[in-house]
Structures are given as structure tokens and as C-alpha cells.
CSV table of C-alpha atoms in Angstrom, one decimal:
chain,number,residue,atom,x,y,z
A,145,UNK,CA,172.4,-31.1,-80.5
A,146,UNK,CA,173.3,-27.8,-79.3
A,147,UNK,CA,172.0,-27.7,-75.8
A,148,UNK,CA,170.6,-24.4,-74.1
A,149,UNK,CA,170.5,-23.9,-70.5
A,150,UNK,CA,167.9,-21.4,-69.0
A,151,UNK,CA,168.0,-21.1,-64.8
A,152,UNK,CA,164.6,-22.4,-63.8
A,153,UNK,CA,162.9,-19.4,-62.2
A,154,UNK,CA,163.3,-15.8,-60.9
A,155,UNK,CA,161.6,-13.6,-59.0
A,156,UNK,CA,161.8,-9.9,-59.1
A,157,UNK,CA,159.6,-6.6,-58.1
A,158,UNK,CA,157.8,-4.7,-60.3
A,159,UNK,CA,160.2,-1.9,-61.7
A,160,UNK,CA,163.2,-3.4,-61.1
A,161,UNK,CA,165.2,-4.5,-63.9
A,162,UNK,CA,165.7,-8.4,-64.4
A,163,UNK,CA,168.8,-10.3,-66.7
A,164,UNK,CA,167.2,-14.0,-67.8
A,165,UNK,CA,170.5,-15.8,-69.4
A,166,UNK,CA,170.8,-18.5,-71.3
A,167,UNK,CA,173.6,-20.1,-72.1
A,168,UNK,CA,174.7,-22.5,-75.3
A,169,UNK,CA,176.8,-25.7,-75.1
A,170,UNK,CA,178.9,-24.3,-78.6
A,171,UNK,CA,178.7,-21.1,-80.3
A,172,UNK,CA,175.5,-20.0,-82.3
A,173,UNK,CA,177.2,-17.3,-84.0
A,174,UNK,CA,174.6,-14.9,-82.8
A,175,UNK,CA,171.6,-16.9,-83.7
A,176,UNK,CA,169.7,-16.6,-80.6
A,177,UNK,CA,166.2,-15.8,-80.6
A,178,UNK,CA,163.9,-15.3,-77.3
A,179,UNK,CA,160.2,-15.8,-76.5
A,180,UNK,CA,157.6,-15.3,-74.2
A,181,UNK,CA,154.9,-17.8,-73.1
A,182,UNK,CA,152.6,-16.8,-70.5
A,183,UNK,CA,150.4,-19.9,-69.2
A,184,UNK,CA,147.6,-20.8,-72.0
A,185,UNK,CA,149.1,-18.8,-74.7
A,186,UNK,CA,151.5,-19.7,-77.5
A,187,UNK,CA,155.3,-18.4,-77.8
A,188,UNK,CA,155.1,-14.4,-78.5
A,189,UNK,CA,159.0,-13.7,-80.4
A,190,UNK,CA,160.8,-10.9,-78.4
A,191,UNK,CA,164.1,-10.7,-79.5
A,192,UNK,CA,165.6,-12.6,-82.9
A,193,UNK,CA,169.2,-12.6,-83.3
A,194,UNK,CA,170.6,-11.6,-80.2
A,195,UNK,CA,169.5,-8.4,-80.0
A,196,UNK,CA,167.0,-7.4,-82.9
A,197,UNK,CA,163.4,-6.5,-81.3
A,198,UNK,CA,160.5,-8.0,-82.6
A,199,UNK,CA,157.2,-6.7,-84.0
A,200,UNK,CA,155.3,-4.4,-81.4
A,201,UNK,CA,157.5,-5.7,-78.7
A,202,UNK,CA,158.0,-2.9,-75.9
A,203,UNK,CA,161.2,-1.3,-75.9
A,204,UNK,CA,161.8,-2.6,-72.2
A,205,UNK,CA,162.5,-5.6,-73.7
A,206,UNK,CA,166.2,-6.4,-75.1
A,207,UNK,CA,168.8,-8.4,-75.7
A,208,UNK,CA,172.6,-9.0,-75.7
A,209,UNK,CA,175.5,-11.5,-75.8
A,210,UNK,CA,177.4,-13.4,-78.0
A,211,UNK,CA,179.4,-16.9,-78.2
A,212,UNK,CA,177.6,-19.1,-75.9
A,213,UNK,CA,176.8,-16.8,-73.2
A,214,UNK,CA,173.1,-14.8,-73.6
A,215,UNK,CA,170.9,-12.1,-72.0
A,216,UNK,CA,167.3,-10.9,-72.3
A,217,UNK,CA,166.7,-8.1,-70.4
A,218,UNK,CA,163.2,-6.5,-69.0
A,219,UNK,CA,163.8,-3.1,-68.0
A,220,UNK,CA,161.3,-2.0,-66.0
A,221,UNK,CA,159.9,-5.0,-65.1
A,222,UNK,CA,155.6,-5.0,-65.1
A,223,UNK,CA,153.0,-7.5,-63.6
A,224,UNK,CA,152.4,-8.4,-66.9
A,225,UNK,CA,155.9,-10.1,-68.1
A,226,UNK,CA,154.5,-12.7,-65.6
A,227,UNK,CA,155.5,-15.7,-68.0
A,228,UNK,CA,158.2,-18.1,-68.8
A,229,UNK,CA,161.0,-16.9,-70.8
A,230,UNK,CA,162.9,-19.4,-73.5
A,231,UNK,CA,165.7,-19.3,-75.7
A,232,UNK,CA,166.1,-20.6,-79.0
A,233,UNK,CA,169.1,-21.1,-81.1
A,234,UNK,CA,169.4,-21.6,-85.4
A,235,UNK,CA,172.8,-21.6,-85.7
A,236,UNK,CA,172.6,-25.5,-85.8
A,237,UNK,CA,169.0,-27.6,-85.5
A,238,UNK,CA,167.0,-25.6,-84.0
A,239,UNK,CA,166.7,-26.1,-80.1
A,240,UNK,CA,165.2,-24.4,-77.5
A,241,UNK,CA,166.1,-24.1,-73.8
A,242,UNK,CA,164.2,-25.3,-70.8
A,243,UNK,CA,162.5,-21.9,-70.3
A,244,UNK,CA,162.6,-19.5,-67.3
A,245,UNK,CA,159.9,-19.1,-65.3
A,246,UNK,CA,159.7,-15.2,-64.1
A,247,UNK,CA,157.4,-14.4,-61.3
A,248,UNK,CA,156.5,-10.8,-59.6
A,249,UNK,CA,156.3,-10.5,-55.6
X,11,UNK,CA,147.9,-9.9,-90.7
X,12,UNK,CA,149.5,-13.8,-91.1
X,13,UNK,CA,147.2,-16.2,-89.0
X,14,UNK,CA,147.7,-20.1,-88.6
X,15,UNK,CA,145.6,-22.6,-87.3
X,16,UNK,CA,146.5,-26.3,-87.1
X,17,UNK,CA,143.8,-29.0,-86.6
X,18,UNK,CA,144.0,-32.9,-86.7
X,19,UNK,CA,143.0,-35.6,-84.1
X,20,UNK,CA,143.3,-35.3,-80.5
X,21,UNK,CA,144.0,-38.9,-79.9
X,22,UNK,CA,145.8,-41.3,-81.2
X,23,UNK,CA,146.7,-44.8,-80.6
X,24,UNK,CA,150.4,-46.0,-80.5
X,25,UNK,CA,151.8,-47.5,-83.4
X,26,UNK,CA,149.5,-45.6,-85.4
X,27,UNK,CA,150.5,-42.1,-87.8
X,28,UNK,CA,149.9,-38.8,-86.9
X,29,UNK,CA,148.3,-36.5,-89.5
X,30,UNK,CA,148.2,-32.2,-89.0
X,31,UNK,CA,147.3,-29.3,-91.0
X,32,UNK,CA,148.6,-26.0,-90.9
X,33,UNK,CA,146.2,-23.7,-92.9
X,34,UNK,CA,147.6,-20.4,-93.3
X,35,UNK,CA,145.8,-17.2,-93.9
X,36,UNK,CA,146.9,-13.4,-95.2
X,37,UNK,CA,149.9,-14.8,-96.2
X,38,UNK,CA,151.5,-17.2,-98.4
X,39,UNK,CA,152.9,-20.2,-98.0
X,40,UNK,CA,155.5,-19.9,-100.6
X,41,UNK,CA,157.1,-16.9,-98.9
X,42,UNK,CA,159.6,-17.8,-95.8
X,43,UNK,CA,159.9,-20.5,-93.9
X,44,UNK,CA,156.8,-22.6,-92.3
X,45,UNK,CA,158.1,-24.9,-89.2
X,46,UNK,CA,156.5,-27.8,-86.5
X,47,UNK,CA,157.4,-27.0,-83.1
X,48,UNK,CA,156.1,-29.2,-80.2
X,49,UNK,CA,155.9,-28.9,-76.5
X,50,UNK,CA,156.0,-31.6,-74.4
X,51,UNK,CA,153.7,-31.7,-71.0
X,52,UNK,CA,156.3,-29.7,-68.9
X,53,UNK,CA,157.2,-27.1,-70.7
X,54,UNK,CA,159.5,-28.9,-73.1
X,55,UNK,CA,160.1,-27.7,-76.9
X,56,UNK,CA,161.0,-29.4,-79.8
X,57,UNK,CA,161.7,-28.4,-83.1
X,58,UNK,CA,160.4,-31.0,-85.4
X,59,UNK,CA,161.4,-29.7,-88.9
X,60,UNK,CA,160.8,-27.0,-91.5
X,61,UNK,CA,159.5,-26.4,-94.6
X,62,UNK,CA,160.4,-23.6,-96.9
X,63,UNK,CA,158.7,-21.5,-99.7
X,64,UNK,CA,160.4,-23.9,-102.9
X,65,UNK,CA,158.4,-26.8,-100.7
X,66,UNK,CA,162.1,-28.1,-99.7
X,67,UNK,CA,162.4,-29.5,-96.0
X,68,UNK,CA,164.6,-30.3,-93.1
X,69,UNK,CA,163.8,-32.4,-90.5
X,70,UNK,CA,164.8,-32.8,-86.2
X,71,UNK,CA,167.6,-35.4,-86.6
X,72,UNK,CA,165.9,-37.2,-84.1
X,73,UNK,CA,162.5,-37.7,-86.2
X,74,UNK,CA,163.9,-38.3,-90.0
X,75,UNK,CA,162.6,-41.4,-90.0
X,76,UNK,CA,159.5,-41.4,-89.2
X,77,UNK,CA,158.9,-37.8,-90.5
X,78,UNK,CA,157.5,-35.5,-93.6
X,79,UNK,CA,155.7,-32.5,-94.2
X,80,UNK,CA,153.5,-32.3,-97.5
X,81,UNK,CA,151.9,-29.3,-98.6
X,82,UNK,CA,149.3,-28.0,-101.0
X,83,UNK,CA,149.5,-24.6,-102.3
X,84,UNK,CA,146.0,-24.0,-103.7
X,85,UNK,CA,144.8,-24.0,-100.2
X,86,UNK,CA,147.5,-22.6,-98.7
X,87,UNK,CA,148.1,-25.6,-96.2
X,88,UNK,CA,150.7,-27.5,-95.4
X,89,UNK,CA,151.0,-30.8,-93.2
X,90,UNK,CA,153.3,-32.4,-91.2
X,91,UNK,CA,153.0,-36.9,-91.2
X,92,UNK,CA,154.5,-38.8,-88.1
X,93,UNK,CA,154.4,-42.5,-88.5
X,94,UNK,CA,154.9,-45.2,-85.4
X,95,UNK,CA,154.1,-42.9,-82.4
X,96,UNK,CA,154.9,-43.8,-79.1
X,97,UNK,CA,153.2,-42.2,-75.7
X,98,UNK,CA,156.3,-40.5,-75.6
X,99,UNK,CA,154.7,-38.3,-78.7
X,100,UNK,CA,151.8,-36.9,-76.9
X,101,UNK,CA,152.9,-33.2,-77.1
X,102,UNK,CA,150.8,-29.9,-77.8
X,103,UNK,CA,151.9,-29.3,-81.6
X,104,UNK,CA,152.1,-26.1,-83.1
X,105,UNK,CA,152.8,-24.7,-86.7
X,106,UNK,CA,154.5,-21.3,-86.7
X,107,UNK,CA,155.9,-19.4,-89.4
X,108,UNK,CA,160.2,-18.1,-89.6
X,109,UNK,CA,160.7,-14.6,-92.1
X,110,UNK,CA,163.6,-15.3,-94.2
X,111,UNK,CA,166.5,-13.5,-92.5
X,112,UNK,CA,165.0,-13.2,-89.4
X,113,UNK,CA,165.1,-17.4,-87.8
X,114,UNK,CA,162.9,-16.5,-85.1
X,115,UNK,CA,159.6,-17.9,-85.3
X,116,UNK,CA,157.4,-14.6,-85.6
X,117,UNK,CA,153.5,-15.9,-86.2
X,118,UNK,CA,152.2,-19.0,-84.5
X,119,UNK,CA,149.0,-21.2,-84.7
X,120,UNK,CA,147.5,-21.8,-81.1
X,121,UNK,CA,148.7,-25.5,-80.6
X,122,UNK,CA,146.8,-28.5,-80.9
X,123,UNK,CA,147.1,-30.9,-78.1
X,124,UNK,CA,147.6,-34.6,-79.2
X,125,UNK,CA,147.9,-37.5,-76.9
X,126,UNK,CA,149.3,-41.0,-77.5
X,127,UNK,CA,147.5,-43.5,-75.9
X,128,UNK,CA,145.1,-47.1,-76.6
């Protein structure tokens, strides 16, 4: 299995721009995808393939990287990105990492 | 507008199969790819296979054998079949949909919660 590993938690200030990374035990050739969750709710896709922005997604939102080493970035953060983050790579079987958990002082 | 919505029993007993439907609306099923994703009390998610728009499938190494999706087109359902659960399957399940070309999963059912237990 490819494995993808996600730091816990961060927490940042409204406004401030905030890097979640995620990085893969073996190349995914760009196949990374990212999601947000916020508690109750299903997965929303944010960014598919590294860096392509999804559907009605926000521009604030993006993404970068490439090998095994991977970036979402909020830019300004708002109260309402309040959720956890996750990773998900197609390269190989699916997997997804553990998730980041982004909270707002 | 795509919309999913999976139901099936909230409980079941170990040992036992597990039986889900995905019904799909404003969109067909034999266009892109349809997948099982589950998440595990604690945040924990888990691919558990795909189908695709032929009806051909690929399943979580880790489930193959006790494993299979179904589908059936006139209703525009599809169905996913886990036989000998363990506790260790009690998992919210979800059905969500992947475009062709994109591999992100874009649309997704709400979940429904299923727990293992006599």
C-alpha cells in the first residue's frame, strides 16, 4: 500500500495563509487529490491531481507538489475552513491519509 | 446535478454479509467511475473498491475475498456485498462517484453508518 502521512492538526488565525502537507511513502506520479470534511458532513473534493481545482471550490484553495512530497494551501484562511483536511492518492490503490485537523484561534 | 444515497441495515451481526445500495440520481451509472469508500470511527478512510461504467470492478487488496459490487442499470443502482464481517467492519460507508480523468471522488452519498456487533 502506498501510505500517506498528514501532520495531525494545525492551528492558524483567520487571514493568514496555512500549507497542510502530505507526504507519500513512493511516487504517485501526480495523482494526489485533496478533501475537506468538516464534522457531520461527507468529503467535499478540493483539489484533484495535484493542483486542478474542483467544482465551485474558492480560489483560496490550491494545490502543489510532486513526487512524494504535497501541499494544499488556504490562502486567506476563513472560520469556515474549520475542518479536517485529507489526502488521497490513485496512482496505486487508492489510499487516503490520516487527515489534518485545521482549527482557527 | 449527480446525487447518491446509499441505504442498507444499520446492524449487523458478525459472521454475517453485509448488503448496500447506491441509488444514483441525474446521472448515469454507466458513465465514470462509481466507488465504496469507508471511514472507520476515528477518522480513518478506506477505499474498498470501484466499479466502472462497462460494470468491470477492482477491489481494496485487502477485501478481495470477501468482496463484490453488483449493479442494475434499469434502476440506476449499484451495490456493494461483504461476506464474514468482523467488529472490525463497523465503519460509516459511503458510495461516491470518480469523472473519468479526473480520480478524485467529486459527488458523494451522505454515509451510512453500519456496526458489527451480536
Amino acid at each position: 500500500d502506498t501510505v500517506l502521512t498528514q501532520s495531525p492538526a494545525l492551528t492558524v488565525s483567520p487571514g493568514e495563509r496555512v500549507s497542510i502537507s502530505c507526504r507519500a511513502s513512493e511516487g504517485v506520479n501526480s495523482y494526489i487529490h485533496w478533501y475537506q470534511q468538516k464534522p457531520g458532513q461527507q468529503p467535499k473534493l478540493l483539489i484533484y491531481k495535484t493542483s486542478n481545482l474542483a467544482s465551485g471550490v474558492p480560489a483560496r484553495f490550491s494545490g502543489s507538489g510532486s513526487g512524494t512530497d504535497f501541499t494544499l494551501t488556504i490562502d486567506p484562511v476563513e472560520a469556515d475552513d474549520t475542518a479536517t483536511y485529507f489526502c488521497q492518492q490513485s496512482w496505486n490503490d487508492p489510499t487516503f491519509g490520516g487527515g489534518t485537523k485545521l482549527e482557527l484561534k | 446535478e449527480v446525487q447518491l444515497q446509499e441505504s442498507g441495515p444499520g446492524l449487523v451481526k458478525p459472521s454475517q454479509s453485509l448488503s448496500l445500495t447506491c441509488s444514483v440520481t441525474g446521472y448515469s451509472i454507466t458513465s465514470d467511475y462509481w466507488g465504496w469508500i469507508r471511514q472507520f470511527p476515528g477518522n480513518k478512510m478506506e477505499w474498498m473498491g470501484y466499479m466502472s461504467y462497462s460494470g468491470s470492478t477492482a477491489y481494496n487488496p485487502s477485501l478481495k475475498s470477501r468482496i463484490s459490487f453488483t449493479r442494475d442499470t434499469s434502476k440506476n443502482q449499484f451495490f456493494l456485498h461483504l461476506n464474514s464481517v468482523t467488529t472490525e467492519d463497523t465503519a460509516t460507508y459511503s458510495c461516491a462517484r470518480r469523472p473519468i480523468g479526473s480520480s478524485g471522488f467529486d459527488s458523494w452519498g451522505q454515509g451510512v453508518m453500519v456496526t458489527v456487533s451480536s
